[in-house]
Tab-separated table of C-alpha atoms and ligand atoms in Angstrom:
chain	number	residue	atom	x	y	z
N	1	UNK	CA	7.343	-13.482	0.252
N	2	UNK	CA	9.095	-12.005	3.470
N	3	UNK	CA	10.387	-8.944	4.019
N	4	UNK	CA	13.997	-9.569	4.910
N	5	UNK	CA	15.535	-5.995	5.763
N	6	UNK	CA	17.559	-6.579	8.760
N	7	UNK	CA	16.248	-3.564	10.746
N	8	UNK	CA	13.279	-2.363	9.209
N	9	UNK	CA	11.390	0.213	10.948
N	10	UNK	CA	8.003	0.534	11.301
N	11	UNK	CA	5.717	1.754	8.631
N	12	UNK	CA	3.152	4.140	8.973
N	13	UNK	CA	0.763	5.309	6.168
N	14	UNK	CA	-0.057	8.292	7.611
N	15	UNK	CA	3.448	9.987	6.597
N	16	UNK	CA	1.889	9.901	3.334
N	17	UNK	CA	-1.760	10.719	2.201
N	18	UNK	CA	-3.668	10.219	-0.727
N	19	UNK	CA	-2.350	13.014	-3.281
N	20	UNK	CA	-4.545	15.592	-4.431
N	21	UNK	CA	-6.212	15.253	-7.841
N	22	UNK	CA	-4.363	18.473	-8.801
N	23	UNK	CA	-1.270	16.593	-8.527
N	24	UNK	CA	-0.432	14.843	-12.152
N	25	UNK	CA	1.446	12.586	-10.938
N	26	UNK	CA	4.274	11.075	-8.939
N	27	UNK	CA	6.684	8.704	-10.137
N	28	UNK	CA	8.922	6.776	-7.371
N	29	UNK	CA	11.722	4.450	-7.887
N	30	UNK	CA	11.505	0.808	-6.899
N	31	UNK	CA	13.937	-0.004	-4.814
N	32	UNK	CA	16.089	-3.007	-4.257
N	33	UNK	CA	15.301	-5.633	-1.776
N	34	UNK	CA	16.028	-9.285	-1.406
N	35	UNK	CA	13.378	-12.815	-0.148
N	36	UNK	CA	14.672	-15.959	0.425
N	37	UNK	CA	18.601	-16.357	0.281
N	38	UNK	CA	20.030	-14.839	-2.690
N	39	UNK	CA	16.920	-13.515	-4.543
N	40	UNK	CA	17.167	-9.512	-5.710
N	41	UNK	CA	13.700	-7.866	-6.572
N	42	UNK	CA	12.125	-4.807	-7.149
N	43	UNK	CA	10.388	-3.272	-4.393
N	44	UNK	CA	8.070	-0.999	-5.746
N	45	UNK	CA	5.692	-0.422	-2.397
N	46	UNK	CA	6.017	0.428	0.822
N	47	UNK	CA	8.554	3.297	-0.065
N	48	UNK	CA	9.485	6.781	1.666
N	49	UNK	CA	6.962	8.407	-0.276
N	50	UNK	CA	4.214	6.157	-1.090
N	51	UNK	CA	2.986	3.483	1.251
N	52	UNK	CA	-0.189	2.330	-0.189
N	53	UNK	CA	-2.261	2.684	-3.131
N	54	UNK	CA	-5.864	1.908	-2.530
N	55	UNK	CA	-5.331	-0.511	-0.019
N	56	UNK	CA	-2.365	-2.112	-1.909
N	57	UNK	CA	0.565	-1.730	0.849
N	58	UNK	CA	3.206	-4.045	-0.787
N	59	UNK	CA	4.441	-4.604	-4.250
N	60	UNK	CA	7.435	-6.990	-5.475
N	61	UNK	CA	8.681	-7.504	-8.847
N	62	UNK	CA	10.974	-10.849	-8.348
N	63	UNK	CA	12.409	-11.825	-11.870
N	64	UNK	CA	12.728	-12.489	-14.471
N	65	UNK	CA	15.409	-14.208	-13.079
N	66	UNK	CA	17.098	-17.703	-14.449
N	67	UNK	CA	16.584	-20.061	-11.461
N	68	UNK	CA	19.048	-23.423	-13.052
N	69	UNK	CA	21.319	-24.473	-10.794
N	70	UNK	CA	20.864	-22.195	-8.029
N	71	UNK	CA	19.263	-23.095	-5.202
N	72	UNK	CA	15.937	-21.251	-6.339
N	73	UNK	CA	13.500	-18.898	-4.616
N	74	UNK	CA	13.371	-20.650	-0.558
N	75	UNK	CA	11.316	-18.103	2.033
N	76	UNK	CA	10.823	-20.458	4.142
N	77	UNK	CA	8.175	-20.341	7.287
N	78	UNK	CA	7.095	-16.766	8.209
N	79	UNK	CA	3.609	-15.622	9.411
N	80	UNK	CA	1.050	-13.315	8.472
N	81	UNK	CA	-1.642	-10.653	10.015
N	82	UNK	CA	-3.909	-8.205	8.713
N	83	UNK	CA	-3.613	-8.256	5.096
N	84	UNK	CA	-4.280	-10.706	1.967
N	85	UNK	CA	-1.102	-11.889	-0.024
N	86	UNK	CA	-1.730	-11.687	-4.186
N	87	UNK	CA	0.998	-13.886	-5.918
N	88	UNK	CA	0.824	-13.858	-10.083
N	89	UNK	CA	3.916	-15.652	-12.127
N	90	UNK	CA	4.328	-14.493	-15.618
N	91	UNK	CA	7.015	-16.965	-15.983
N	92	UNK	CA	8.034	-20.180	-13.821
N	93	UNK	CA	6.300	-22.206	-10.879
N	94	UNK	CA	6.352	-21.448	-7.245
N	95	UNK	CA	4.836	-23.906	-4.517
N	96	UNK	CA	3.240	-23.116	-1.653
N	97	UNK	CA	2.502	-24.018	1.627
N	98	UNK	CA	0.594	-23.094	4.730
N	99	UNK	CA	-0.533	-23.667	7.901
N	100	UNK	CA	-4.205	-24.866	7.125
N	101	UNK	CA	-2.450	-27.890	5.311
N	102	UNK	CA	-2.445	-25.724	2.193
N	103	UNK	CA	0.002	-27.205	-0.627
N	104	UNK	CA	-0.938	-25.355	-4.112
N	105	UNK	CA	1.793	-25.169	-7.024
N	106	UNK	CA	0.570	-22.286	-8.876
N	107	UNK	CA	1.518	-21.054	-12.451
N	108	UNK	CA	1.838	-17.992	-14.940
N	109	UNK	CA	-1.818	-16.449	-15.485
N	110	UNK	CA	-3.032	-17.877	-12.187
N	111	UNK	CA	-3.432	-15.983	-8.557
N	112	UNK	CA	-2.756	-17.488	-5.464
N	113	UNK	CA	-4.495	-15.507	-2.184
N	114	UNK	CA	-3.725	-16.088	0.836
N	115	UNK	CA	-5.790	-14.165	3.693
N	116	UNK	CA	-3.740	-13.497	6.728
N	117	UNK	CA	-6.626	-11.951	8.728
N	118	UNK	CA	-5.465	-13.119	12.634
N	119	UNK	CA	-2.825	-15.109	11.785
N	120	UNK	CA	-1.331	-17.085	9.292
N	121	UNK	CA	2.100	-18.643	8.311
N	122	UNK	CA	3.449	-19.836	4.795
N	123	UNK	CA	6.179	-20.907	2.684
N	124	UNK	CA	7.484	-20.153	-1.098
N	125	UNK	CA	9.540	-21.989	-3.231
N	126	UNK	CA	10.248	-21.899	-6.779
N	127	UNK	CA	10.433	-25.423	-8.183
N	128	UNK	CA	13.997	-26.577	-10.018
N	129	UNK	CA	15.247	-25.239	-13.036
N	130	UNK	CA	12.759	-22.782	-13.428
N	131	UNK	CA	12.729	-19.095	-14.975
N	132	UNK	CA	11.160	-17.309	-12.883
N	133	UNK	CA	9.029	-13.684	-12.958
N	134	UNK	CA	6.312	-12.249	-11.419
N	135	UNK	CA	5.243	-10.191	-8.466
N	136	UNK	CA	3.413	-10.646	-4.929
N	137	UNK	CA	1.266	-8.259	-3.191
N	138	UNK	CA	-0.075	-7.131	-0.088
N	139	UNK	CA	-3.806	-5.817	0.473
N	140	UNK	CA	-4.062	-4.414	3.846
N	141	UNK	CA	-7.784	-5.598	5.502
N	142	UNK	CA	-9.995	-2.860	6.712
N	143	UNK	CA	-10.333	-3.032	10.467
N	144	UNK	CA	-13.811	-4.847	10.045
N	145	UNK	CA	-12.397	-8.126	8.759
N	146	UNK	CA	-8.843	-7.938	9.766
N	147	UNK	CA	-8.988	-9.977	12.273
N	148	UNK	CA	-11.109	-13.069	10.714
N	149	UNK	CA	-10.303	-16.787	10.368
N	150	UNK	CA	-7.394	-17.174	7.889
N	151	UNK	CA	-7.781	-19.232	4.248
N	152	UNK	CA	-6.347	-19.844	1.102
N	153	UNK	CA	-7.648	-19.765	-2.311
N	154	UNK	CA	-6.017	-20.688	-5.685
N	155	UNK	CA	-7.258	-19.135	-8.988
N	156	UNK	CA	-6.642	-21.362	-11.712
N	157	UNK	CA	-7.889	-19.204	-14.612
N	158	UNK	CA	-8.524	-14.863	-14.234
N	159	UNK	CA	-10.878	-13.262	-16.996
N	160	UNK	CA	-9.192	-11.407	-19.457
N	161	UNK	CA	-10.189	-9.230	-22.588
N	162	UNK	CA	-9.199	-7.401	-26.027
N	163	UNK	CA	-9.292	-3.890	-26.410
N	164	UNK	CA	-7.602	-2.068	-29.362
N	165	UNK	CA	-4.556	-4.472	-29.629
N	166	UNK	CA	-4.063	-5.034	-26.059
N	167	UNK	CA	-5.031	-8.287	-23.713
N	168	UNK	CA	-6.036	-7.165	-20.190
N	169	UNK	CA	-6.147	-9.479	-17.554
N	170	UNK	CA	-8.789	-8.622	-14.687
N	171	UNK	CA	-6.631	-9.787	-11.708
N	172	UNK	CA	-9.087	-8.141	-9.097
N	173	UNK	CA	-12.149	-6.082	-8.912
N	174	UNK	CA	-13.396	-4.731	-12.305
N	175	UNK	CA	-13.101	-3.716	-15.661
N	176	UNK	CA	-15.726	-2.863	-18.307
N	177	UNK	CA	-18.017	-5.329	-16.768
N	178	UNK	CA	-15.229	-7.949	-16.747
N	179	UNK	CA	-15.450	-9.134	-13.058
N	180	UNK	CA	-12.133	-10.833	-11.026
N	181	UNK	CA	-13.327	-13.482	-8.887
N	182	UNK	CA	-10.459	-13.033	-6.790
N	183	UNK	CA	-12.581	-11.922	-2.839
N	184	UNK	CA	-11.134	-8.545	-1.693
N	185	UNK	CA	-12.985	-6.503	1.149
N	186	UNK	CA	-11.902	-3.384	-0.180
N	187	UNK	CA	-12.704	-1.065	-3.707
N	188	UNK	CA	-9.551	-2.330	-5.709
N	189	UNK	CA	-8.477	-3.436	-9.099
N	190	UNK	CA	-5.407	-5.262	-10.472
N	191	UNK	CA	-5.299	-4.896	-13.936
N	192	UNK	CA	-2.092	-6.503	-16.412
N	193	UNK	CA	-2.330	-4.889	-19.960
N	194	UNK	CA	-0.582	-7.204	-22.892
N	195	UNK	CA	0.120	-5.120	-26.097
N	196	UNK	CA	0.093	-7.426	-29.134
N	197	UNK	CA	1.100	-4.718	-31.278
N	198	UNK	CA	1.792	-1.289	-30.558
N	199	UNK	CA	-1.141	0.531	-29.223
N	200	UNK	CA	-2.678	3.734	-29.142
N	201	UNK	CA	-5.712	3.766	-26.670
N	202	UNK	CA	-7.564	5.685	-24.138
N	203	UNK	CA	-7.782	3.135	-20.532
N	204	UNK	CA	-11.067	4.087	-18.440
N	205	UNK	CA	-10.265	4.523	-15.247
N	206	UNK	CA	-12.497	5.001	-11.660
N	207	UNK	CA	-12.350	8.612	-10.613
N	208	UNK	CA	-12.356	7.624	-7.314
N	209	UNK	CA	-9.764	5.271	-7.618
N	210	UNK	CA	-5.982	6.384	-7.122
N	211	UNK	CA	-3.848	4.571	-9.140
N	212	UNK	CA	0.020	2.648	-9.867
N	213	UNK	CA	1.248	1.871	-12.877
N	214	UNK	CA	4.571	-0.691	-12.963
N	215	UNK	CA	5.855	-2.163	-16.114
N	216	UNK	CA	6.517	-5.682	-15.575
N	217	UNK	CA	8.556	-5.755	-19.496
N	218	UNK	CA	8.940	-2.854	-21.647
N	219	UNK	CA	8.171	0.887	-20.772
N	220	UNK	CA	4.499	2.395	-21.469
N	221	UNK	CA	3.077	6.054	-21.942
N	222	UNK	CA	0.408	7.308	-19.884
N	223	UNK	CA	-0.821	10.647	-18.398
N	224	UNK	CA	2.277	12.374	-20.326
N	225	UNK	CA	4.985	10.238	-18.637
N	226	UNK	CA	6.845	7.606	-19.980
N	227	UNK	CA	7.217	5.227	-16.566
N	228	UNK	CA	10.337	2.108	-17.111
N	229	UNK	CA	10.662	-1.277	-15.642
N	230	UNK	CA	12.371	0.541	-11.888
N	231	UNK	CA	9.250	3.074	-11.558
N	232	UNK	CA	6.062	3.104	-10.309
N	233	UNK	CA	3.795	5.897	-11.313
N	234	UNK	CA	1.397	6.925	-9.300
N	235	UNK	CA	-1.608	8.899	-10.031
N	236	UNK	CA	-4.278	10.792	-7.745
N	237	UNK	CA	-8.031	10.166	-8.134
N	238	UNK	CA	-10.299	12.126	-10.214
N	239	UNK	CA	-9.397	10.869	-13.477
N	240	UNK	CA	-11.737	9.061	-15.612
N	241	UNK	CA	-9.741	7.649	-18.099
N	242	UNK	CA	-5.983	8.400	-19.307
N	243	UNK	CA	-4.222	8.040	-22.939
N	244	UNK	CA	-1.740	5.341	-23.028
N	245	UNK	CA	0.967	4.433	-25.730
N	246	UNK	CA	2.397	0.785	-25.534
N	247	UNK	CA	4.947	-1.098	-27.556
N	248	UNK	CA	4.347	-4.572	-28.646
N	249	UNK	CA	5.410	-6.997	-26.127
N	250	UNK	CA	5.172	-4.877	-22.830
N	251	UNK	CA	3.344	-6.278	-20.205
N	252	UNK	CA	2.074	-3.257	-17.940
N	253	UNK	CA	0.874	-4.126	-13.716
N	254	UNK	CA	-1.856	-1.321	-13.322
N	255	UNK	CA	-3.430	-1.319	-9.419
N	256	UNK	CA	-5.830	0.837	-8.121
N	257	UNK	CA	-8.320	1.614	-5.125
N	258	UNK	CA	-10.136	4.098	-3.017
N	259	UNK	CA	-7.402	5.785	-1.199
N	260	UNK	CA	-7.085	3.488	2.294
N	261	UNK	CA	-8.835	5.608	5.069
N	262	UNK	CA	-7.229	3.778	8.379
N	263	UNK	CA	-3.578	4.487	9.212
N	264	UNK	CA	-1.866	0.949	9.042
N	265	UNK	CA	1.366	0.189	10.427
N	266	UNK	CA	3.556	-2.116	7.995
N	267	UNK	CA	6.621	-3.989	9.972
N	268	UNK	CA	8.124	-7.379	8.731
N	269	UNK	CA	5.496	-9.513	7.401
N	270	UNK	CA	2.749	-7.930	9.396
N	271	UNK	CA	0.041	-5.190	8.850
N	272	UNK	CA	-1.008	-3.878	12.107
N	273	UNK	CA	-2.679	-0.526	13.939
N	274	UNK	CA	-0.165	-0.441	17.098
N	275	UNK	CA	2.761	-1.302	17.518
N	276	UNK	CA	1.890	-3.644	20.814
N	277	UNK	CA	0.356	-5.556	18.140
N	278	UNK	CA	3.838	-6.426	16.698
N	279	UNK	CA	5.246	-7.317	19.322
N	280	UNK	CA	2.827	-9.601	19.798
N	281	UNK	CA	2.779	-11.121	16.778
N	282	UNK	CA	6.828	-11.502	16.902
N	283	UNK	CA	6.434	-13.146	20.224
N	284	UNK	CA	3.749	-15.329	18.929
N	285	UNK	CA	5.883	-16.130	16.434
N	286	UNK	CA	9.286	-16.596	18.086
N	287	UNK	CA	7.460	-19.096	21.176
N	288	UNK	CA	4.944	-20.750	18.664
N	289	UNK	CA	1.950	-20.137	20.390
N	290	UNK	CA	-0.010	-18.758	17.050
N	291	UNK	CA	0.185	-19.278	13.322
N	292	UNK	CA	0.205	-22.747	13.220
N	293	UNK	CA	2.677	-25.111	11.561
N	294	UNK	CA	3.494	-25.125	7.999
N	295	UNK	CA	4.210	-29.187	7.217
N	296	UNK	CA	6.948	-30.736	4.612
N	297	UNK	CA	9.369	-27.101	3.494
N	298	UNK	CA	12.713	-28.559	3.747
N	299	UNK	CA	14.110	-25.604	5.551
N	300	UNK	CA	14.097	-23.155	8.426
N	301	UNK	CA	11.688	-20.985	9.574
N	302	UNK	CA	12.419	-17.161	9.164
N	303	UNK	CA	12.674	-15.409	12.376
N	304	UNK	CA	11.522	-11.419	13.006
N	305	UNK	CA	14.442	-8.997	13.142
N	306	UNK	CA	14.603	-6.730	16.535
N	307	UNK	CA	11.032	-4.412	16.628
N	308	UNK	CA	13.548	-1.003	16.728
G	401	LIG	MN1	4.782	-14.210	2.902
């Protein structure tokens, strides 16, 4: 996905720390936001007063949205630095391509990653008549590793297990031994909780994780809130585990991570620490002289707003 606000200004985590584990909690409203050419989503993270979460710096909720006869999802060519993109459908098919010759279709309960680190570009497209739900993510690198040789990896299958009447998919890191193959270079989890029935059930968490919570369909109950489909709770480290309450049928995103210690700078599709970097990248962009060539998307490139 792209980040298609006309004027967006730069992003800087530093207006907003970690919160302190006194703090219960903090719930913040997604926001509307648009990708591709007619496409409305949720945008759950960056926002005014929550940039990151562990080093999760960007969360859409796309769908579920019915795709027939419309042109369908089209972001077409846009590059990438210095962070990982985490794509996972619950409902229809997106293809994507790159500039390493990438071309990977991927479907509901699979994870595609792509890792920006120096530069990257990419396309999305939702293939025909499809419904289509899900969400993308960002992971910003650490400064160690953000500026490595880019790749791709598709996840065909993600370990899941049952506890009390819920399914939980281990998208990244770890959960009660359950390990995510998915390669992150910072402590994070991505967890999606399935209740079969309605459940009653106490979730172990990492104390020194913080953590958001963002139902994907239905509500759910946790830490004595009860958080919808437009909010994202978030809650401070220093917990080790939290009561939840979930009705049949909800499907619950739940990310996590050691609050981010580097101030990042988020602008357009990038993930920088100055904002000479930016403009670098734009220009890169803009006279093709990095991030490759994405082959075969039957549409334009996307080109970087004014750097305000
Ligand atoms: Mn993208």
């Amino acid at each position: 996905m792209s980040d298609l606000i006309k004027t967006p200004k730069i992003l800087n985590s530093k207006e907003c720390l970690a919160l302190s584990p006194k703090c219960n909690s903090q719930k913040i409203k997604t926001r509307t936001a648009h990708v591709g050419d007619n496409i409305t989503i949720r945008r759950a993270l960056p926002q005014g007063n929550r940039k990151t979460i562990g080093a999760w710096c960007f969360l859409d909720h796309f769908g579920p949205i019915d795709l027939t006869n419309t042109e369908g999802l089209r972001v077409g060519p846009h590059p990438h630095i210095g962070l990982q993109t985490f794509t996972y459908p619950l409902a229809g098919e997106i293809l994507h391509r790159d500039s390493l010759g990438s071309k990977q279709k991927i479907q509901p309960g699979q994870v595609n990653l792509m890792t920006a680190g120096k530069g990257i570009s990419h396309s999305e497209e939702s293939l025909p008549d499809t419904l289509l739900h899900g969400v993308q993510l960002w992971i910003a690198l650490p400064d160690s590793v953000r500026h490595m040789e880019p790749n791709f990896i598709h996840y065909e299958t993600i370990p899941s297990l049952n506890l009390a009447n819920l399914r939980i998919n281990i998208l990244a890191g770890e959960f009660l031994n359950s390990l995510s193959p998915v390669k992150v270079y910072s402590p994070l989890v991505a967890l999606e909780l399935i209740a079969l029935e309605d459940t009653t059930t106490t979730l172990s968490l990492n104390p020194k994780f913080e953590y958001g919570i963002l139902p994907l369909i239905g509500t759910i109950e946790i830490a004595q809130e009860i958080v919808d489909i437009d909010t994202l709770l978030y809650l401070p480290f220093g917990r080790p585990s939290t009561p939840v309450r979930i009705q049949q049928g909800s499907r619950i995103l739940i990310i996590g991570g050691e609050p981010f210690q580097e101030d990042i700078l988020i602008w357009w599709n990038f993930v920088a620490r100055t904002k000479e970097e930016m403009i670098e990248a734009a220009n890169a962009w803009n006279k093709h002289t990095a991030f490759g060539e994405v082959k075969g998307y039957p549409g334009k490139e996307l080109v970087p707003p004014p750097l305000l």
